[in-house]
Short mmCIF file of C-alpha atoms in Angstrom, two decimals:
data_model
loop_
_atom_site.label_atom_id
_atom_site.label_comp_id
_atom_site.label_asym_id
_atom_site.label_seq_id
_atom_site.Cartn_x
_atom_site.Cartn_y
_atom_site.Cartn_z
CA MET A 27 23.07 70.44 21.87
CA ARG A 28 22.73 74.36 21.35
CA ILE A 29 20.55 76.40 23.43
CA ARG A 30 19.65 79.74 22.48
CA SER A 31 17.46 82.22 24.32
CA THR A 32 16.89 85.98 23.18
CA LEU A 33 16.48 86.30 27.32
CA THR A 34 20.23 85.63 27.32
CA PHE A 35 22.30 88.88 27.83
CA VAL A 36 25.27 88.29 29.80
CA VAL A 37 28.31 90.13 30.76
CA ALA A 38 30.27 87.50 29.62
CA ALA A 39 33.92 86.36 30.55
CA VAL A 40 36.46 84.26 28.40
CA ALA A 41 39.11 82.13 29.80
CA ALA A 42 41.46 80.42 27.48
CA LEU A 43 43.03 77.29 28.04
CA GLY A 44 46.36 79.03 28.65
CA ILE A 45 44.48 80.01 31.86
CA VAL A 46 43.43 77.26 32.60
CA THR A 47 46.09 75.83 34.00
CA PRO A 48 45.62 74.03 37.72
CA ALA A 49 48.41 75.07 39.18
CA ALA A 50 48.73 78.45 38.77
CA HIS A 51 44.85 79.78 39.47
CA ALA A 52 43.87 76.86 41.24
CA ASP A 53 41.02 78.46 43.39
CA SER A 54 39.80 80.84 40.39
CA THR A 55 40.50 78.42 37.14
CA PRO A 56 38.91 75.32 36.98
CA THR A 57 40.76 72.61 34.70
CA VAL A 58 40.13 71.97 31.42
CA ARG A 59 39.11 68.12 32.81
CA GLU A 60 36.17 69.82 34.86
CA LEU A 61 35.05 72.61 31.81
CA LEU A 62 34.39 69.81 30.38
CA ASP A 63 32.71 67.00 32.82
CA LYS A 64 29.76 70.27 33.01
CA CYS A 65 29.43 69.99 28.97
CA ASP A 66 25.49 69.31 28.07
CA ASN A 67 25.72 68.44 32.15
CA GLY A 68 25.45 71.88 33.79
CA THR A 69 26.06 74.10 30.65
CA ASP A 70 23.05 75.88 28.72
CA SER A 71 25.28 75.32 25.47
CA CYS A 72 28.32 73.68 24.59
CA VAL A 73 29.35 73.35 21.32
CA PHE A 74 33.08 72.13 19.45
CA HIS A 75 34.09 74.26 16.86
CA PRO A 76 36.75 72.04 14.98
CA SER A 77 39.32 74.09 13.15
CA SER A 78 41.42 70.88 11.52
CA ARG A 79 41.81 67.57 10.28
CA THR A 80 44.11 65.35 8.82
CA GLU A 81 44.33 61.42 8.09
CA PHE A 82 47.19 59.48 8.39
CA GLY A 83 48.09 55.71 8.47
CA GLY A 84 48.03 54.18 11.71
CA ALA A 85 50.91 51.57 12.83
CA ARG A 86 51.39 48.82 10.85
CA HIS A 87 51.02 45.48 13.36
CA GLN A 88 50.21 41.81 12.90
CA VAL A 89 47.17 40.25 13.53
CA GLY A 90 46.06 36.93 13.78
CA ARG A 91 48.26 33.85 13.71
CA ASN A 92 50.79 32.79 11.84
CA ALA A 93 50.22 30.55 8.91
CA ASN A 94 53.47 28.46 8.94
CA ASN A 95 53.74 25.90 6.16
CA CYS A 96 56.02 23.12 7.09
CA SER A 97 55.37 21.43 3.34
CA THR A 98 57.32 21.79 -0.45
CA VAL A 99 54.02 22.92 -1.88
CA ASN A 100 52.42 26.64 -1.85
CA GLN A 101 49.84 25.93 1.41
CA ASN A 102 46.23 28.19 1.49
CA GLU A 103 45.44 29.18 5.17
CA SER A 104 41.70 30.78 6.10
CA ILE A 105 43.04 33.20 8.90
CA ALA A 106 40.22 34.77 10.74
CA TRP A 107 41.23 37.74 13.07
CA SER A 108 39.81 40.99 14.26
CA ASP A 109 41.64 43.92 15.96
CA THR A 110 40.29 46.94 17.91
CA THR A 111 41.88 50.52 17.43
CA GLY A 112 40.96 52.91 20.04
CA GLY A 113 41.43 57.18 19.83
CA SER A 114 42.72 58.63 22.51
CA ASN A 115 42.78 62.63 22.93
CA SER A 116 45.01 65.94 24.83
CA ILE A 117 43.30 65.49 27.89
CA GLY A 118 44.08 61.95 28.39
CA ILE A 119 40.75 60.06 29.31
CA THR A 120 38.80 56.99 27.51
CA ILE A 121 35.82 59.01 26.28
CA THR A 122 32.48 56.71 26.47
CA ALA A 123 28.97 57.53 26.24
CA GLU A 124 28.81 59.19 29.89
CA TYR A 125 30.84 62.07 28.57
CA LYS A 126 28.65 64.83 26.50
CA PHE A 127 31.64 66.36 25.24
CA GLY A 128 32.60 63.48 23.43
CA GLU A 129 29.27 63.42 21.35
CA GLU A 130 29.34 66.88 21.26
CA PHE A 131 32.81 66.16 19.60
CA SER A 132 31.59 63.36 17.21
CA VAL A 133 28.52 65.45 15.95
CA ALA A 134 30.34 68.27 14.74
CA VAL A 135 33.02 66.32 13.23
CA SER A 136 30.93 64.16 11.06
CA ALA A 137 28.49 67.51 9.96
CA THR A 138 31.89 69.46 9.14
CA TYR A 139 33.42 66.86 7.43
CA GLU A 140 31.23 64.05 6.37
CA HIS A 141 33.48 61.87 8.12
CA THR A 142 31.95 59.10 10.69
CA TRP A 143 34.30 59.99 13.78
CA THR A 144 34.35 56.98 16.04
CA TRP A 145 36.05 56.39 19.40
CA SER A 146 36.80 52.90 18.90
CA HIS A 147 36.25 50.48 15.82
CA THR A 148 36.95 47.04 15.03
CA VAL A 149 37.83 45.23 12.13
CA THR A 150 36.82 41.51 11.95
CA ARG A 151 37.15 39.45 8.82
CA THR A 152 38.67 35.93 7.67
CA ASP A 153 41.10 36.65 4.99
CA THR A 154 43.63 33.15 2.80
CA LEU A 155 46.53 33.43 2.54
CA THR A 156 49.33 31.38 -0.06
CA THR A 157 51.55 30.65 1.51
CA PRO A 158 55.06 29.16 0.17
CA PRO A 159 56.77 25.84 1.44
CA TRP A 160 58.88 26.44 4.40
CA SER A 161 57.61 30.11 4.38
CA VAL A 162 55.35 31.54 7.12
CA GLY A 163 52.02 34.06 5.90
CA GLN A 164 51.33 37.00 8.15
CA ILE A 165 48.45 39.43 8.15
CA PHE A 166 49.09 42.83 8.80
CA HIS A 167 46.84 46.01 9.62
CA ALA A 168 46.92 49.80 9.25
CA PRO A 169 44.20 51.77 10.37
CA GLN A 170 43.47 54.72 8.85
CA MET A 171 43.36 57.47 11.91
CA GLN A 172 42.33 60.99 11.51
CA ARG A 173 42.88 63.89 13.90
CA VAL A 174 41.13 66.74 14.41
CA THR A 175 41.24 69.55 16.33
CA GLY A 176 39.20 72.74 17.59
CA THR A 177 37.73 74.37 20.34
CA TYR A 178 35.11 74.15 22.80
CA GLU A 179 32.59 77.21 24.04
CA LEU A 180 31.01 76.78 26.79
CA HIS A 181 27.80 79.19 27.91
CA PHE A 182 26.93 78.35 31.78
CA GLY A 183 23.72 80.09 33.03
CA LYS A 184 25.35 81.18 36.02
CA LYS A 185 28.46 82.42 36.23
CA PHE A 186 30.85 79.14 36.39
CA TYR A 187 34.68 80.61 37.93
CA GLY A 188 33.18 83.54 38.08
CA HIS A 189 32.41 84.12 34.17
CA TYR A 190 29.64 82.58 31.95
CA TYR A 191 31.93 81.73 28.57
CA TRP A 192 34.75 79.53 29.20
CA TYR A 193 36.38 78.54 26.33
CA VAL A 194 39.08 75.14 26.09
CA ASN A 195 41.24 75.72 23.62
CA ASN A 196 43.94 72.97 21.23
CA PHE A 197 41.17 70.05 21.95
CA SER A 198 42.75 67.54 19.64
CA ALA A 199 41.60 63.72 19.49
CA THR A 200 43.04 60.70 17.33
CA GLY A 201 40.77 58.47 16.31
CA PRO A 202 39.92 55.93 13.74
CA GLU A 203 38.09 55.60 10.48
CA ASP A 204 35.42 53.36 9.87
CA THR A 205 36.64 53.10 5.76
CA ASP A 206 39.89 52.06 4.10
CA ASP A 207 41.74 50.12 6.34
CA ALA A 208 45.47 49.02 4.83
CA VAL A 209 45.66 44.61 5.02
CA THR A 210 48.62 43.44 3.88
CA PHE A 211 49.65 39.51 3.63
CA PHE A 212 53.24 38.73 3.39
CA THR A 213 55.24 35.64 3.86
CA ARG A 214 58.58 34.93 4.76
CA ALA A 215 61.12 31.96 5.15
CA MET A 216 61.41 29.92 7.93
CA THR A 217 64.11 30.15 10.22
CA GLY A 218 66.06 26.88 11.17
CA ASP A 219 63.94 27.17 14.55
CA GLU A 220 60.62 27.85 12.94
CA ARG A 221 61.21 24.33 10.41
CA ASN A 222 62.33 22.64 13.79
CA ARG A 223 58.83 23.06 14.96
CA CYS A 224 57.53 21.72 12.06
CA PRO A 225 55.99 17.82 12.45
CA LYS A 226 58.50 15.32 11.66
CA SER A 227 55.52 13.58 9.56
CA VAL A 228 55.24 16.69 7.31
CA SER A 229 58.25 17.65 7.19
CA THR A 230 59.76 14.37 5.90
CA ALA A 231 58.20 16.02 2.81
CA LYS A 232 60.70 15.95 0.75
CA GLU A 233 60.64 13.35 -0.70
CA PHE A 234 57.02 14.76 -1.99
CA VAL A 235 56.79 15.26 -5.35
CA SER A 236 54.08 18.11 -5.90
CA THR A 237 51.56 17.97 -8.75
CA GLU A 238 50.60 21.46 -8.32
CA SER A 239 50.47 23.79 -11.87
CA THR A 240 52.08 26.20 -9.57
CA PRO A 241 56.08 25.08 -8.91
CA ALA A 242 57.21 25.92 -5.20
CA GLN A 243 60.12 28.68 -5.21
CA PRO A 244 63.58 27.23 -6.69
CA ALA A 245 65.36 29.07 -3.88
CA LEU A 246 62.75 27.02 -1.20
CA VAL A 247 62.78 23.73 -2.70
CA ALA A 248 66.45 23.57 -2.29
CA SER A 249 65.70 24.56 1.50
CA VAL A 250 64.90 21.35 3.13
CA ARG A 251 66.11 20.76 6.49
CA PRO A 252 69.72 19.17 6.38
CA GLY A 253 69.46 15.76 8.40
CA ASP A 254 66.69 14.45 7.33
CA MET B 30 23.16 97.41 21.99
CA ARG B 31 22.88 97.84 18.54
CA ARG B 32 26.55 98.51 16.87
CA THR B 33 27.33 100.00 14.19
CA VAL B 34 30.05 100.40 11.84
CA ALA B 35 31.00 103.89 13.01
CA THR B 36 32.46 102.11 16.19
CA LEU B 37 34.49 99.45 14.22
CA ILE B 38 37.36 101.77 13.38
CA ALA B 39 40.51 99.84 12.99
CA LEU B 40 43.42 100.77 15.06
CA VAL B 41 45.47 98.97 12.03
CA ALA B 42 48.64 97.71 14.48
CA GLY B 43 47.69 93.84 13.10
CA LEU B 44 46.54 94.58 9.92
CA ALA B 45 49.39 94.21 7.45
CA ILE B 46 49.99 90.77 8.52
CA CYS B 47 45.96 89.98 7.39
CA THR B 48 46.88 90.90 4.39
CA PRO B 49 44.94 88.22 1.98
CA ALA B 50 47.08 84.80 0.80
CA THR B 51 48.08 84.97 -2.63
CA ALA B 52 49.58 81.96 -3.84
CA SER B 53 48.04 78.50 -2.33
CA ALA B 54 51.87 78.07 -1.07
CA ALA B 55 51.13 81.16 1.12
CA PRO B 56 50.70 80.30 4.96
CA ALA B 57 47.70 80.71 6.44
CA THR B 58 47.71 83.09 9.00
CA HIS B 59 44.64 84.01 11.88
CA CYS B 60 43.73 87.36 12.60
CA THR B 61 40.99 88.66 15.88
CA LEU B 62 39.26 91.63 15.62
CA ARG B 63 38.61 92.91 18.60
CA LEU B 64 35.38 95.23 18.08
CA GLU B 65 35.72 96.85 21.22
CA THR B 66 39.34 98.59 20.21
CA GLY B 67 39.04 97.98 16.37
CA VAL B 68 42.64 96.02 17.55
CA VAL B 69 43.18 93.08 14.85
CA THR B 70 45.92 90.62 16.05
CA CYS B 71 47.37 88.26 13.51
CA GLY B 72 49.15 85.31 14.24
CA ALA B 73 50.25 81.89 12.42
CA ARG B 74 48.19 80.04 15.22
CA LEU B 75 44.22 80.60 16.08
CA ALA B 76 44.84 82.69 19.15
CA ALA B 77 43.61 82.28 23.10
CA VAL B 78 41.05 85.02 24.24
CA THR B 79 42.40 86.59 27.33
CA ASN B 80 40.62 89.31 27.53
CA ASN B 81 36.39 89.76 28.41
CA ASP B 82 34.88 89.57 25.22
CA VAL B 83 33.24 86.56 23.80
CA ILE B 84 34.51 85.33 20.35
CA ILE B 85 30.94 85.99 18.17
CA GLY B 86 32.13 84.37 15.15
CA ARG B 87 34.62 82.99 12.84
CA VAL B 88 35.47 82.79 9.16
CA PHE B 89 37.83 81.15 7.15
CA ASP B 90 39.35 81.70 3.27
CA ASP B 91 38.18 77.47 2.57
CA GLN B 92 35.88 75.49 2.84
CA ASN B 93 35.95 72.77 5.84
CA TYR B 94 37.54 75.88 8.32
CA GLY B 95 41.01 75.59 6.26
CA GLY B 96 43.03 78.09 5.47
CA SER B 97 43.49 81.56 6.78
CA SER B 98 40.92 82.26 9.53
CA PHE B 99 39.10 85.76 10.92
CA THR B 100 37.90 85.95 14.77
CA ILE B 101 35.65 88.13 15.63
CA THR B 102 35.07 88.99 19.38
CA GLY B 103 32.19 90.94 20.56
CA SER B 104 32.04 92.63 24.28
CA HIS B 105 28.58 90.55 24.66
CA PRO B 106 27.09 87.90 23.24
CA CYS B 107 24.38 88.39 21.12
CA LYS B 108 20.81 88.09 21.70
CA ASN B 109 18.78 86.68 18.70
CA GLY B 110 15.64 88.26 17.04
CA ASN B 111 16.61 91.69 18.49
CA GLY B 112 18.23 93.00 15.53
CA ARG B 113 21.32 93.78 14.88
CA ASP B 114 24.07 93.04 17.62
CA PHE B 115 27.13 93.47 15.33
CA GLY B 116 28.68 94.55 12.02
CA VAL B 117 31.90 94.22 10.09
CA GLN B 118 32.92 95.72 7.11
CA LEU B 119 35.57 92.94 6.05
CA ALA B 120 37.40 95.58 3.07
CA LYS B 121 38.91 97.13 6.11
CA TYR B 122 40.60 93.76 7.03
CA GLY B 123 41.53 92.40 3.78
CA TRP B 124 38.47 89.86 4.17
CA ALA B 125 36.36 91.00 1.33
CA ASN B 126 35.24 88.24 -0.96
CA ARG B 127 37.52 86.03 0.33
CA ILE B 128 34.64 83.64 3.34
CA SER B 129 34.06 79.85 1.90
CA SER B 130 33.27 78.22 6.08
CA LEU B 131 32.40 80.09 8.49
CA GLN B 132 31.38 79.58 12.43
CA ALA B 133 28.70 80.93 14.80
CA TRP B 134 29.61 81.29 18.10
CA GLY B 135 28.38 83.55 21.13
CA ASN B 136 24.43 83.23 20.34
CA CYS B 137 25.40 84.84 17.06
CA TRP B 138 23.40 84.10 13.54
CA LEU B 139 25.51 85.57 10.86
CA ASN B 140 24.04 87.47 7.64
CA LEU B 141 26.38 87.63 4.99
CA TYR B 142 25.87 90.18 2.01
CA SER B 143 27.62 90.63 -1.26
CA GLY B 144 28.55 94.77 -0.61
CA PRO B 145 29.32 96.80 2.20
CA ASN B 146 26.95 97.93 4.35
CA TYR B 147 24.83 95.01 4.77
CA ASN B 148 23.81 96.09 0.65
CA GLY B 149 23.05 93.30 -2.09
CA ASP B 150 22.93 89.46 -2.51
CA HIS B 151 22.74 88.31 1.15
CA ASP B 152 22.23 85.08 2.68
CA GLY B 153 21.81 83.74 6.48
CA GLU B 154 21.17 83.80 9.42
CA PHE B 155 23.42 80.80 9.61
CA LYS B 156 22.88 80.15 12.76
CA ALA B 157 25.61 77.46 13.07
CA ASP B 158 29.18 76.01 12.31
CA THR B 159 29.00 75.93 8.12
CA PRO B 160 31.48 73.78 6.72
CA TYR B 161 30.60 75.29 3.15
CA VAL B 162 28.83 79.16 3.10
CA GLY B 163 27.16 78.01 -1.01
CA PRO B 164 27.49 79.25 -4.37
CA LEU B 165 25.18 82.23 -3.40
CA MET B 166 27.84 84.07 -1.43
CA ASP B 167 31.04 81.63 -1.76
CA LYS B 168 33.96 84.24 -1.54
CA ARG B 169 31.28 86.94 -1.97
CA THR B 170 30.69 88.42 1.30
CA GLN B 171 32.11 91.99 2.38
CA SER B 172 29.72 92.65 5.06
CA ILE B 173 28.49 90.80 7.77
CA GLY B 174 25.89 91.20 10.55
CA PHE B 175 25.51 89.87 13.87
CA ASP B 176 21.90 89.02 15.00
#
């Protein structure tokens, strides 16, 4: 947390991220990683100042197993699934609790944007799919994501690499939101290979006459496996 | 050391491109005032500080640090509790009556005034980043004191 002192009157010097390039000034300039490791772990104060936040939909991907309907009637199936979405950041390390700069980031973002920041989020739920005959039901999950950019301001009580103040500009991180996840149910007709993998005893259901009020889709009713 | 308004005479090299955004479609500009020299530099992105100054505050057109920004740098951080360290008259830089959010940097506490020369309505001290300055001072600030 930020510490204020009326006794602190320093002749400050500043280095921005553009200067903190390890190769060019290896002896006189810390790396970004070195600076962030010092956040609340050797600094008088370490503050993250956000400058922008955007929301976007993460990549849609399948979760849970397929629901294969090898029968001639609609089939309801319950599928339990769990999906963990992690975050990323501009310095390419996995943020854990030991990194205080991650905590400063979370606090600042949550206070500013009234959106909880998490570096990892897990969705666990059970969905029931209704899959038409000779079809495959699938569940797709697209996590809602947020990206925040800003600057770290670090103040050292004693000079660090010759300066009291250091800034890490243009730090950005992407992380999952814990709300508004998009879950999509999708069904498609089985491929020939998939139909061949259906249990024989079930596949003979072409003789079965459905008594459900909802008839199978006409196109699918006609697509009984050839040769049975 | 108390800074007076007289020290803030601007060398307005970059001022022309720091005029207020007039339409929602106008791109955000990000300007930095160096109090030591009065020079303002602007660009399309937040600029890195490359001299020995310290950022003492950053103010924004919109809430949540959105829109155009105006960054103020000083020669040293604020001391807190020892009077005014710095002051800025915003009309000089095209920033009067624009501020909706602000950030406190360099150990400074920001005081907002609705009139020039620290007169009129006052709100503060803002001691931390503030995503909305509140209805009293929203789009009404004409001068800022840094304590």
